[in-house]
Amino acid sequence: MLNMMNIIAAAPAASVPANLTSSPAAAANGSLLVHYTLALLAVGAVLYAFRSISRAADASPLQMILGLLRASRTVLFASVWIVGILGTMRMLAMSGLPINAIAKALFDGVACGIAVIATFFIIRQFAAPPWWRLNAWNPATDTLGERGSLREAAMWILGDARLGLLSMRLRDRIIVCVGMPAIATNLAWMLGFERMLQLAFGLLLVLYVALAVALMTANRIPRVLMSRLVDLRHVARRIASGDLGARASTHELGDYEELGDLVSDLNTMARALQLRDSENRTLHERLTYMLHTEQELATRDALTGLRNRRYFVDSLRAELDRSGRTGATCAVAIIDLDNFKQVNDRFGHQEGDAVLQRTAHALVAALRPYDLACRLGGEEFGVIFPQTRPEEAQVVLDRIMHSLGNAGPQQMAQTFSGGIASFPEHARDDETLYRLADEAAYDAKLKGKARNVLYDPVQTKQMDSPERQADKRRADMVATAKALVATVDAKESMSRNHSETVGRYAKQLALALGNDGEFAEQMYLCGILHDVGKIGLSETIMNKPGRLTAAEFEQVK
């Protein structure tokens, strides 16, 4: 510094023209320089504004206004920077100093610039609050010598440029801090204080170079970060919309470790969600299959393969609703096998089951594809004839009667008594229609069996005899018992049809011991109802493979 001052003091006074700041030519040159610079800035502002508008073509008016304001701010800062650079270059060109004096001034300016930047860095790293320490510098491992390039050194000086977010905020402030001293220097030169400001030339040049590197770094990093953040946002939206196969790209992450961690975490989350979704889908398919299986078991008769009474009632209600909307007719038939109790008593329960199975096969073979045959319980079957008049249903039942010629025990003939009622001729609701068809079947038995009878209101009084009422109560009791047993068996998957098997064995033992058929039927009911108390237990307890806890055992008791 003393050497430079000695050189300046020893320089002749004429080294700087006395009329440098006051000559018309100098003023004209300065004015032309300022006008030229302002013209360039005006053109740049217009182009930048059009660029911002084109980028925000689909933006709202408020967003376009904000874009123009940001463009104006950038143009203003660029103006300060350019005017400062041009002013400094103009002062150097018009200084009239010898080359060695300018070189010394630049050298001292560079030294001052390095000292200022180093002081700024030390204050920032050791005296500044934690939120301002941009790169979390570690003195033991992170030194300037480890940075391999000028760009990395500038990134280190300006902060953690991998993040880049705070660099964008510092950029405008650096421009103002550097540009305003340059403008002040130019004004001081024009006022005649040139000798006092020669030391500032080198410092300004160093700051301009550092600023250029910082701007290039700060401009590039936000663009990379913003593009990757936009990609992450799109991936997050795809995942939120259900596309769990979406993944964020790991290409060109470079040294941005924090961004790489964010991408890795997002992809890990997406893979976990996809795995969980796959597991949920598999579980849903299993539950759907199990539910379908349970519904199938709950609505199908295990012995004959036909649908059971529950399915018959639901289907009859649905068919009557459809027939009511379309104005169609619907016939219902109740079939009760003749002398079936004697078959069980004489030939055994196993032969009785075979008769029921052969009867079911004959029903399915004789009915139309859209007719429905169900086993209602015991030796009773029900048939729904959609869009069929009662006379047509009677013809079908007669055909079924003939097909049972060898369906009886030991291939003997098997007959049944059938009753038919029609919607809407005889009744308009499912319960009444079913009751009338059942009454008609009982009328067929009273008339000698082996026949099919259409419902006749005149026969109602005869059908309500005490004997018929007793038979109905017994049938209802058996149907209720079997419904309870079906509920228990549906819960206990490990012992399916256990109650039915116990009931059959109890009936066979009663017959083998010489008891009559009525007593054997009572033993059958006792057998199927022996576990009916399980209906109040949960499926978890009933299907638990291990020992029960004390609380579970208390619930069983």
Coordinates of C-alpha atoms in Angstrom, one line a residue:
M1 CA 0.0 0.0 0.0
L2 CA 2.9 2.4 0.9
N3 CA 4.6 1.6 -2.4
M4 CA 1.5 2.5 -4.4
M5 CA 1.1 5.8 -2.4
N6 CA 4.8 6.7 -3.1
I7 CA 4.3 6.0 -6.8
I8 CA 1.2 8.2 -6.9
A9 CA 2.9 11.0 -4.9
A10 CA 6.0 10.8 -7.2
A11 CA 3.9 10.9 -10.4
P12 CA 4.0 14.2 -12.2
A13 CA 1.0 16.4 -11.7
A14 CA 0.3 16.5 -15.4
S15 CA -0.2 12.8 -15.4
V16 CA -3.9 13.5 -14.9
P17 CA -5.4 16.1 -17.2
A18 CA -6.7 19.0 -15.3
N19 CA -9.7 19.4 -17.5
L20 CA -10.6 15.7 -17.5
T21 CA -13.9 16.1 -15.7
S22 CA -14.8 19.5 -17.0
S23 CA -14.1 19.2 -20.7
P24 CA -17.1 19.1 -23.0
A25 CA -15.8 16.1 -24.8
A26 CA -15.5 14.1 -21.5
A27 CA -19.0 15.2 -20.5
A28 CA -20.3 14.2 -23.9
N29 CA -18.6 10.9 -23.7
G30 CA -20.0 10.3 -20.3
S31 CA -23.5 11.3 -21.3
L32 CA -23.3 9.1 -24.4
L33 CA -22.1 6.2 -22.3
V34 CA -25.0 6.6 -19.9
H35 CA -27.6 7.0 -22.7
Y36 CA -26.2 4.0 -24.6
T37 CA -26.4 1.9 -21.4
L38 CA -29.9 3.0 -20.6
A39 CA -31.0 2.2 -24.2
L40 CA -29.6 -1.3 -23.9
L41 CA -31.3 -1.7 -20.6
A42 CA -34.6 -0.5 -22.0
V43 CA -34.4 -3.1 -24.8
G44 CA -33.5 -5.8 -22.3
A45 CA -36.4 -4.8 -20.1
V46 CA -38.9 -5.1 -23.0
L47 CA -37.5 -8.5 -24.1
Y48 CA -37.5 -9.8 -20.5
A49 CA -41.0 -8.6 -20.0
F50 CA -42.2 -10.4 -23.2
R51 CA -40.4 -13.5 -22.1
S52 CA -42.1 -13.4 -18.7
I53 CA -45.5 -12.9 -20.3
S54 CA -44.9 -15.8 -22.7
R55 CA -44.0 -18.1 -19.9
A56 CA -47.1 -17.1 -18.0
A57 CA -49.5 -17.3 -20.9
D58 CA -51.8 -19.5 -18.9
A59 CA -51.4 -17.7 -15.7
S60 CA -53.8 -15.4 -13.9
P61 CA -53.7 -11.6 -14.3
L62 CA -52.2 -11.3 -10.8
Q63 CA -49.5 -13.8 -11.6
M64 CA -48.6 -11.9 -14.8
I65 CA -48.4 -8.6 -12.8
L66 CA -46.1 -10.3 -10.3
G67 CA -44.0 -11.6 -13.1
L68 CA -43.6 -8.1 -14.6
L69 CA -42.6 -6.8 -11.2
R70 CA -40.0 -9.4 -10.9
A71 CA -38.7 -8.6 -14.4
S72 CA -38.5 -4.9 -13.5
R73 CA -36.6 -5.7 -10.4
T74 CA -34.1 -7.8 -12.2
V75 CA -33.6 -5.2 -14.9
L76 CA -33.0 -2.6 -12.2
F77 CA -30.3 -4.6 -10.5
A78 CA -28.8 -5.4 -13.9
S79 CA -28.7 -1.7 -14.6
V80 CA -26.8 -1.0 -11.4
W81 CA -24.3 -3.7 -12.2
I82 CA -23.7 -2.7 -15.8
V83 CA -23.5 1.1 -15.0
G84 CA -20.9 0.2 -12.3
I85 CA -18.8 -1.9 -14.6
L86 CA -18.9 0.6 -17.5
G87 CA -18.1 3.5 -15.0
T88 CA -15.1 1.7 -13.6
M89 CA -13.8 0.8 -17.1
R90 CA -14.3 4.4 -18.1
M91 CA -12.4 5.7 -15.1
L92 CA -9.5 3.3 -15.9
A93 CA -9.4 4.4 -19.5
M94 CA -9.5 8.1 -18.7
S95 CA -7.2 8.0 -15.6
G96 CA -4.1 8.8 -17.5
L97 CA -2.0 7.0 -15.0
P98 CA 1.1 5.0 -16.0
I99 CA 0.8 1.3 -16.5
N100 CA 2.9 0.5 -13.4
A101 CA 0.8 2.7 -11.2
I102 CA -2.4 1.0 -12.5
A103 CA -0.9 -2.4 -11.9
K104 CA 0.1 -1.6 -8.4
A105 CA -3.3 -0.2 -7.7
L106 CA -4.9 -3.4 -9.1
F107 CA -2.6 -5.5 -7.0
D108 CA -3.4 -3.6 -3.8
G109 CA -7.1 -3.7 -4.7
V110 CA -6.9 -7.5 -5.2
A111 CA -5.2 -7.8 -1.8
C112 CA -7.8 -5.7 -0.2
G113 CA -10.6 -7.6 -1.9
I114 CA -9.2 -11.0 -0.6
A115 CA -8.8 -9.5 2.9
V116 CA -12.4 -8.2 2.8
I117 CA -13.8 -11.5 1.6
A118 CA -11.8 -13.6 4.0
T119 CA -12.9 -11.3 6.9
F120 CA -16.5 -11.7 5.7
F121 CA -16.2 -15.4 5.6
I122 CA -14.6 -15.7 9.1
I123 CA -17.3 -13.5 10.6
R124 CA -20.0 -15.5 8.9
Q125 CA -18.7 -18.9 10.0
F126 CA -17.7 -18.2 13.6
A127 CA -19.6 -15.1 14.7
A128 CA -22.8 -15.2 12.7
P129 CA -25.9 -16.9 14.0
P130 CA -26.5 -20.6 12.9
W131 CA -29.2 -19.8 10.4
W132 CA -26.7 -17.6 8.4
R133 CA -24.0 -20.3 8.2
L134 CA -25.0 -21.6 4.8
N135 CA -22.8 -24.6 4.3
A136 CA -22.4 -25.7 8.0
W137 CA -18.6 -25.6 7.6
N138 CA -16.5 -28.1 9.5
P139 CA -13.0 -26.7 10.1
A140 CA -11.5 -30.1 10.7
T141 CA -12.4 -31.5 7.3
D142 CA -13.6 -28.7 5.0
T143 CA -11.0 -26.3 3.7
L144 CA -10.7 -24.1 0.7
G145 CA -7.8 -26.2 -0.5
E146 CA -10.1 -29.2 -0.9
R147 CA -12.3 -27.3 -3.4
G148 CA -10.9 -28.3 -6.8
S149 CA -12.2 -25.4 -9.0
L150 CA -13.0 -21.7 -9.0
R151 CA -16.7 -22.5 -9.2
E152 CA -16.5 -24.8 -6.2
A153 CA -14.5 -22.1 -4.3
A154 CA -17.2 -19.5 -5.1
M155 CA -19.9 -21.9 -4.1
W156 CA -18.0 -22.4 -0.8
I157 CA -17.5 -18.7 -0.2
L158 CA -21.1 -17.8 -0.9
G159 CA -22.5 -20.7 1.1
D160 CA -23.8 -24.1 0.5
A161 CA -24.6 -23.7 -3.2
R162 CA -26.0 -27.2 -3.4
L163 CA -29.1 -25.9 -1.8
G164 CA -29.0 -22.7 -3.8
L165 CA -32.1 -21.3 -2.2
L166 CA -30.4 -18.7 -0.1
S167 CA -28.0 -17.9 -2.9
M168 CA -31.0 -16.6 -4.9
R169 CA -31.8 -14.2 -2.0
L170 CA -28.2 -13.0 -1.7
R171 CA -27.8 -12.4 -5.4
D172 CA -29.8 -9.2 -5.6
R173 CA -28.2 -7.9 -2.5
I174 CA -24.7 -8.5 -3.8
I175 CA -25.6 -6.7 -7.0
V176 CA -26.7 -3.6 -5.1
C177 CA -23.7 -3.7 -2.7
V178 CA -21.3 -3.9 -5.6
G179 CA -23.0 -1.7 -8.1
M180 CA -23.7 1.2 -5.7
P181 CA -20.0 1.7 -4.7
A182 CA -19.2 1.6 -8.4
I183 CA -21.7 4.4 -9.2
A184 CA -20.4 6.3 -6.2
T185 CA -16.8 5.9 -7.5
N186 CA -17.8 7.2 -10.9
L187 CA -19.5 10.2 -9.4
A188 CA -16.5 10.9 -7.2
W189 CA -14.2 10.7 -10.2
M190 CA -16.4 13.3 -12.0
L191 CA -16.1 15.5 -9.0
G192 CA -12.3 15.4 -9.0
F193 CA -11.5 12.9 -6.2
E194 CA -9.7 10.5 -8.6
R195 CA -6.5 10.2 -6.6
M196 CA -8.3 9.2 -3.5
L197 CA -10.2 6.4 -5.2
Q198 CA -7.5 4.6 -7.2
L199 CA -7.3 1.9 -4.6
A200 CA -11.0 1.1 -5.2
F201 CA -10.4 0.1 -8.8
G202 CA -8.8 -3.3 -8.0
L203 CA -11.3 -4.0 -5.2
L204 CA -14.2 -3.4 -7.6
L205 CA -12.7 -5.6 -10.3
V206 CA -12.3 -8.4 -7.8
L207 CA -15.8 -8.0 -6.5
Y208 CA -17.1 -8.0 -10.1
V209 CA -15.3 -11.2 -10.9
A210 CA -16.6 -12.9 -7.7
L211 CA -20.1 -11.5 -8.5
A212 CA -20.0 -13.0 -12.0
V213 CA -19.0 -16.4 -10.7
A214 CA -21.6 -16.2 -7.9
L215 CA -24.3 -15.2 -10.4
M216 CA -23.5 -18.0 -12.8
T217 CA -23.6 -20.5 -9.9
A218 CA -26.7 -19.1 -8.3
N219 CA -28.5 -18.9 -11.6
R220 CA -27.7 -22.5 -12.6
I221 CA -28.4 -24.1 -9.2
P222 CA -31.9 -22.7 -8.8
R223 CA -32.8 -23.9 -12.3
V224 CA -31.6 -27.4 -11.5
L225 CA -33.3 -27.4 -8.2
M226 CA -36.5 -26.0 -9.5
S227 CA -36.7 -28.5 -12.4
R228 CA -36.2 -31.4 -10.0
L229 CA -38.7 -30.0 -7.5
V230 CA -41.2 -29.7 -10.3
D231 CA -40.5 -33.4 -11.2
L232 CA -41.0 -34.4 -7.5
R233 CA -44.3 -32.5 -7.4
H234 CA -45.5 -34.3 -10.5
V235 CA -44.5 -37.7 -9.1
A236 CA -46.2 -36.8 -5.8
R237 CA -49.4 -35.9 -7.6
R238 CA -49.3 -39.2 -9.6
I239 CA -48.9 -41.1 -6.4
A240 CA -51.8 -39.2 -4.8
S241 CA -54.0 -40.0 -7.8
G242 CA -53.4 -43.7 -7.4
D243 CA -50.4 -44.4 -9.7
L244 CA -48.2 -46.1 -7.1
G245 CA -45.7 -47.1 -9.8
A246 CA -44.6 -43.6 -10.3
R247 CA -40.9 -42.9 -9.4
A248 CA -38.8 -39.8 -9.2
S249 CA -35.8 -39.8 -11.6
T250 CA -32.3 -40.0 -10.0
H251 CA -30.6 -38.8 -13.2
E252 CA -28.2 -35.8 -13.0
L253 CA -28.5 -35.3 -9.2
G254 CA -24.7 -34.7 -9.0
D255 CA -23.5 -33.4 -5.7
Y256 CA -27.0 -32.3 -4.4
E257 CA -27.0 -34.8 -1.6
E258 CA -30.0 -33.3 0.2
L259 CA -32.1 -33.4 -3.1
G260 CA -30.9 -37.0 -3.6
D261 CA -32.0 -37.9 -0.1
L262 CA -35.4 -36.4 -0.8
V263 CA -35.8 -38.3 -4.1
S264 CA -34.7 -41.5 -2.4
D265 CA -37.1 -41.0 0.4
L266 CA -40.0 -40.3 -2.0
N267 CA -39.2 -43.4 -4.0
T268 CA -38.9 -45.5 -0.9
M269 CA -42.3 -44.2 0.3
A270 CA -43.8 -45.0 -3.2
R271 CA -42.4 -48.5 -3.1
A272 CA -43.8 -49.1 0.4
L273 CA -47.2 -47.8 -0.6
Q274 CA -47.1 -50.0 -3.7
L275 CA -46.2 -53.1 -1.6
R276 CA -48.9 -52.3 0.9
D277 CA -51.4 -51.8 -1.9
S278 CA -50.5 -55.1 -3.4
E279 CA -50.9 -56.8 0.0
N280 CA -54.2 -55.1 0.5
R281 CA -55.4 -56.2 -3.0
T282 CA -54.4 -59.8 -2.2
L283 CA -56.1 -59.6 1.1
H284 CA -59.2 -58.2 -0.5
E285 CA -59.3 -61.0 -3.1
R286 CA -59.0 -63.6 -0.3
L287 CA -61.7 -62.0 1.7
T288 CA -63.9 -61.7 -1.3
Y289 CA -63.4 -65.4 -2.1
M290 CA -64.0 -66.4 1.5
L291 CA -67.1 -64.2 1.6
H292 CA -68.4 -65.8 -1.6
T293 CA -67.6 -69.2 -0.3
E294 CA -69.4 -68.5 3.0
Q295 CA -72.4 -67.1 1.1
E296 CA -72.4 -70.2 -1.2
L297 CA -72.3 -72.5 1.8
A298 CA -75.0 -70.5 3.6
T299 CA -77.4 -70.6 0.6
R300 CA -76.8 -74.1 -0.7
D301 CA -78.1 -77.5 0.6
A302 CA -75.1 -79.8 1.3
L303 CA -77.0 -83.0 0.5
T304 CA -78.7 -82.3 -2.8
G305 CA -76.6 -79.4 -4.1
L306 CA -79.8 -77.3 -4.6
R307 CA -80.3 -73.8 -3.1
N308 CA -81.8 -73.8 0.4
R309 CA -84.9 -72.2 1.9
R310 CA -83.2 -68.9 2.6
Y311 CA -82.2 -68.5 -1.1
F312 CA -85.7 -69.5 -2.2
V313 CA -87.3 -66.8 0.0
D314 CA -84.9 -64.1 -1.3
S315 CA -85.3 -65.1 -4.9
L316 CA -89.1 -65.3 -4.7
R317 CA -89.2 -61.7 -3.2
A318 CA -87.0 -60.4 -6.0
E319 CA -88.9 -62.2 -8.8
L320 CA -92.3 -60.8 -7.5
D321 CA -90.8 -57.3 -7.5
R322 CA -89.6 -57.7 -11.1
S323 CA -92.9 -59.2 -12.2
G324 CA -94.8 -56.4 -10.5
R325 CA -92.8 -53.8 -12.5
T326 CA -93.1 -55.6 -15.8
G327 CA -96.7 -56.8 -15.4
A328 CA -95.7 -60.5 -15.8
T329 CA -97.0 -63.5 -14.1
C330 CA -95.1 -65.8 -11.8
A331 CA -96.0 -69.3 -10.4
V332 CA -94.7 -71.0 -7.3
A333 CA -94.9 -74.7 -6.6
I334 CA -94.3 -76.6 -3.4
I335 CA -93.4 -80.3 -3.7
D336 CA -93.7 -82.7 -0.8
L337 CA -92.5 -86.3 -1.3
D338 CA -95.1 -88.9 -0.5
N339 CA -94.5 -91.5 2.2
F340 CA -90.9 -90.3 2.8
K341 CA -91.1 -91.0 6.5
Q342 CA -91.8 -94.6 5.8
V343 CA -88.8 -94.7 3.4
N344 CA -86.5 -93.6 6.2
D345 CA -88.1 -96.0 8.7
R346 CA -88.0 -99.0 6.4
F347 CA -84.9 -98.5 4.3
G348 CA -82.8 -96.3 6.6
H349 CA -81.6 -92.7 6.5
Q350 CA -79.0 -93.3 3.9
E351 CA -81.5 -94.6 1.4
G352 CA -83.7 -91.6 2.2
D353 CA -80.8 -89.3 1.4
A354 CA -80.4 -91.1 -1.9
V355 CA -84.1 -90.5 -2.7
L356 CA -83.7 -86.8 -2.0
Q357 CA -80.6 -86.6 -4.3
R358 CA -82.4 -88.5 -7.2
T359 CA -85.4 -86.2 -6.8
A360 CA -83.2 -83.1 -7.0
H361 CA -81.5 -84.4 -10.1
A362 CA -84.9 -85.1 -11.7
L363 CA -86.0 -81.5 -10.9
V364 CA -83.0 -79.9 -12.4
A365 CA -83.2 -82.0 -15.5
A366 CA -86.9 -81.3 -16.1
L367 CA -87.0 -77.5 -15.4
R368 CA -86.2 -74.7 -17.8
P369 CA -82.9 -72.8 -17.6
Y370 CA -84.6 -69.8 -15.9
D371 CA -86.7 -71.9 -13.4
L372 CA -85.3 -72.2 -9.9
A373 CA -85.6 -75.4 -7.7
C374 CA -84.7 -75.3 -4.0
R375 CA -84.8 -77.7 -1.1
L376 CA -86.9 -76.1 1.6
G377 CA -86.1 -78.7 4.3
G378 CA -86.8 -82.4 4.9
E379 CA -88.6 -83.9 2.0
E380 CA -90.0 -80.5 0.8
F381 CA -88.9 -78.7 -2.4
G382 CA -89.9 -75.4 -3.9
V383 CA -89.9 -74.3 -7.5
I384 CA -90.2 -70.7 -8.9
F385 CA -91.5 -70.4 -12.5
P386 CA -90.9 -66.9 -13.8
Q387 CA -93.3 -65.5 -16.5
T388 CA -95.4 -68.7 -16.2
R389 CA -99.1 -69.2 -15.7
P390 CA -100.3 -71.8 -13.1
E391 CA -101.6 -74.2 -15.7
E392 CA -98.2 -74.2 -17.5
A393 CA -96.5 -74.8 -14.1
Q394 CA -98.8 -77.8 -13.5
V395 CA -97.7 -79.3 -16.8
V396 CA -94.1 -79.1 -15.8
L397 CA -94.8 -80.7 -12.4
D398 CA -96.6 -83.6 -14.2
R399 CA -93.6 -84.1 -16.3
I400 CA -91.4 -84.2 -13.2
M401 CA -93.7 -86.7 -11.6
H402 CA -93.2 -89.1 -14.5
S403 CA -89.5 -88.7 -14.4
L404 CA -89.4 -90.0 -10.8
G405 CA -90.4 -93.5 -11.9
N406 CA -87.3 -95.1 -10.5
A407 CA -86.2 -92.4 -8.0
G408 CA -87.7 -94.2 -5.0
P409 CA -85.9 -96.7 -2.7
Q410 CA -84.4 -99.7 -4.5
Q411 CA -85.4 -98.0 -7.8
M412 CA -89.1 -98.1 -7.0
A413 CA -91.4 -95.3 -8.1
Q414 CA -91.4 -92.1 -6.0
T415 CA -94.3 -89.8 -6.0
F416 CA -95.0 -86.4 -4.6
S417 CA -97.8 -84.0 -3.8
G418 CA -97.5 -80.6 -5.4
G419 CA -99.3 -77.3 -4.9
I420 CA -99.2 -74.3 -7.2
A421 CA -100.1 -70.7 -6.6
S422 CA -99.8 -67.8 -9.0
F423 CA -98.9 -64.1 -8.9
P424 CA -100.8 -61.8 -9.1
E425 CA -103.9 -64.1 -9.5
H426 CA -103.8 -65.6 -6.0
A427 CA -101.5 -63.3 -4.0
R428 CA -99.3 -60.2 -4.5
D429 CA -96.7 -60.7 -1.8
D430 CA -94.1 -63.5 -1.3
E431 CA -95.2 -64.8 2.1
T432 CA -98.9 -65.2 1.1
L433 CA -98.0 -66.8 -2.2
Y434 CA -95.7 -69.3 -0.5
R435 CA -98.4 -70.1 2.1
L436 CA -101.1 -70.7 -0.6
A437 CA -98.8 -73.0 -2.6
D438 CA -98.1 -74.9 0.6
E439 CA -101.8 -75.2 1.3
A440 CA -102.4 -76.5 -2.2
A441 CA -99.7 -79.2 -1.7
Y442 CA -101.4 -80.3 1.5
D443 CA -104.7 -80.4 -0.4
A444 CA -103.0 -82.8 -2.9
K445 CA -102.1 -85.1 0.0
L446 CA -105.6 -85.1 1.3
K447 CA -106.9 -86.0 -2.1
G448 CA -104.8 -89.1 -2.4
K449 CA -101.2 -87.9 -3.0
A450 CA -99.3 -88.4 -6.3
R451 CA -100.9 -85.4 -7.8
N452 CA -100.5 -81.6 -8.4
V453 CA -103.2 -79.2 -7.3
L454 CA -103.8 -75.5 -8.2
Y455 CA -104.7 -73.3 -5.3
D456 CA -108.5 -73.1 -4.8
P457 CA -109.9 -70.6 -2.3
V458 CA -112.9 -72.9 -1.7
Q459 CA -110.6 -75.5 -0.1
T460 CA -109.0 -73.0 2.4
K461 CA -111.3 -74.1 5.3
Q462 CA -110.5 -77.8 4.8
M463 CA -106.8 -77.0 4.6
D464 CA -106.9 -75.4 8.0
S465 CA -107.7 -78.6 9.9
P466 CA -106.0 -79.3 13.3
E467 CA -103.9 -82.1 11.7
R468 CA -102.6 -79.7 9.1
Q469 CA -101.9 -77.1 11.7
A470 CA -99.9 -79.6 13.7
D471 CA -97.9 -80.7 10.6
K472 CA -97.2 -77.0 9.8
R473 CA -96.0 -76.4 13.4
R474 CA -93.7 -79.4 13.2
A475 CA -92.3 -78.3 9.8
D476 CA -91.7 -74.8 11.0
M477 CA -89.9 -76.1 14.1
V478 CA -87.7 -78.3 11.9
A479 CA -87.0 -75.4 9.6
T480 CA -86.1 -73.1 12.5
A481 CA -83.8 -75.7 14.0
K482 CA -82.0 -76.3 10.7
A483 CA -81.6 -72.5 10.2
L484 CA -80.0 -72.2 13.6
V485 CA -77.7 -75.2 12.9
A486 CA -76.7 -73.6 9.5
T487 CA -75.7 -70.5 11.4
V488 CA -73.5 -72.4 13.8
D489 CA -71.9 -74.4 11.0
A490 CA -71.2 -71.3 9.0
K491 CA -69.2 -69.9 12.0
E492 CA -67.2 -73.0 12.8
S493 CA -65.2 -73.7 9.6
M494 CA -63.3 -76.7 11.1
S495 CA -66.4 -78.8 11.7
R496 CA -68.7 -78.2 8.8
N497 CA -71.9 -80.2 8.8
H498 CA -71.0 -81.6 12.2
S499 CA -74.5 -81.0 13.7
E500 CA -76.2 -82.6 10.7
T501 CA -74.0 -85.7 11.0
V502 CA -74.7 -86.1 14.7
G503 CA -78.4 -85.8 14.0
R504 CA -78.3 -88.6 11.4
Y505 CA -76.4 -90.9 13.7
A506 CA -78.8 -90.3 16.6
K507 CA -81.8 -91.1 14.3
Q508 CA -80.1 -94.3 13.0
L509 CA -79.4 -95.4 16.5
A510 CA -83.0 -94.8 17.5
L511 CA -84.3 -96.9 14.6
A512 CA -81.7 -99.6 15.3
L513 CA -82.9 -99.9 18.9
G514 CA -86.5 -100.6 17.7
N515 CA -88.1 -97.1 18.2
D516 CA -90.7 -95.8 15.9
G517 CA -90.2 -93.2 13.3
E518 CA -91.6 -90.3 15.3
F519 CA -89.2 -90.9 18.1
A520 CA -86.3 -91.2 15.7
E521 CA -87.2 -87.8 14.2
Q522 CA -87.2 -86.3 17.7
M523 CA -83.7 -87.8 18.2
Y524 CA -82.6 -86.3 14.9
L525 CA -83.7 -82.9 16.1
C526 CA -81.9 -83.4 19.4
G527 CA -78.7 -84.4 17.5
I528 CA -78.6 -81.4 15.2
L529 CA -79.4 -79.0 18.1
H530 CA -76.7 -80.3 20.5
D531 CA -74.3 -77.4 19.7
V532 CA -76.9 -74.7 19.1
G533 CA -75.5 -72.8 22.1
K534 CA -72.4 -71.9 20.0
I535 CA -74.5 -69.4 18.1
G536 CA -73.7 -66.8 20.7
L537 CA -69.9 -67.3 20.4
S538 CA -67.6 -65.3 18.1
E539 CA -65.9 -66.9 15.1
T540 CA -62.5 -66.1 16.6
I541 CA -63.2 -68.3 19.6
M542 CA -64.9 -71.0 17.6
N543 CA -62.0 -71.3 15.2
K544 CA -59.1 -70.7 17.6
P545 CA -56.5 -73.5 17.1
G546 CA -54.9 -73.2 20.5
R547 CA -56.1 -73.3 24.1
L548 CA -58.7 -70.7 25.2
T549 CA -57.9 -68.0 27.6
A550 CA -59.7 -67.7 31.0
A551 CA -61.9 -64.9 29.6
E552 CA -62.7 -66.9 26.5
F553 CA -63.5 -70.0 28.5
E554 CA -65.9 -67.9 30.7
Q555 CA -67.6 -66.7 27.5
V556 CA -68.0 -70.3 26.3
K557 CA -69.5 -71.3 29.7

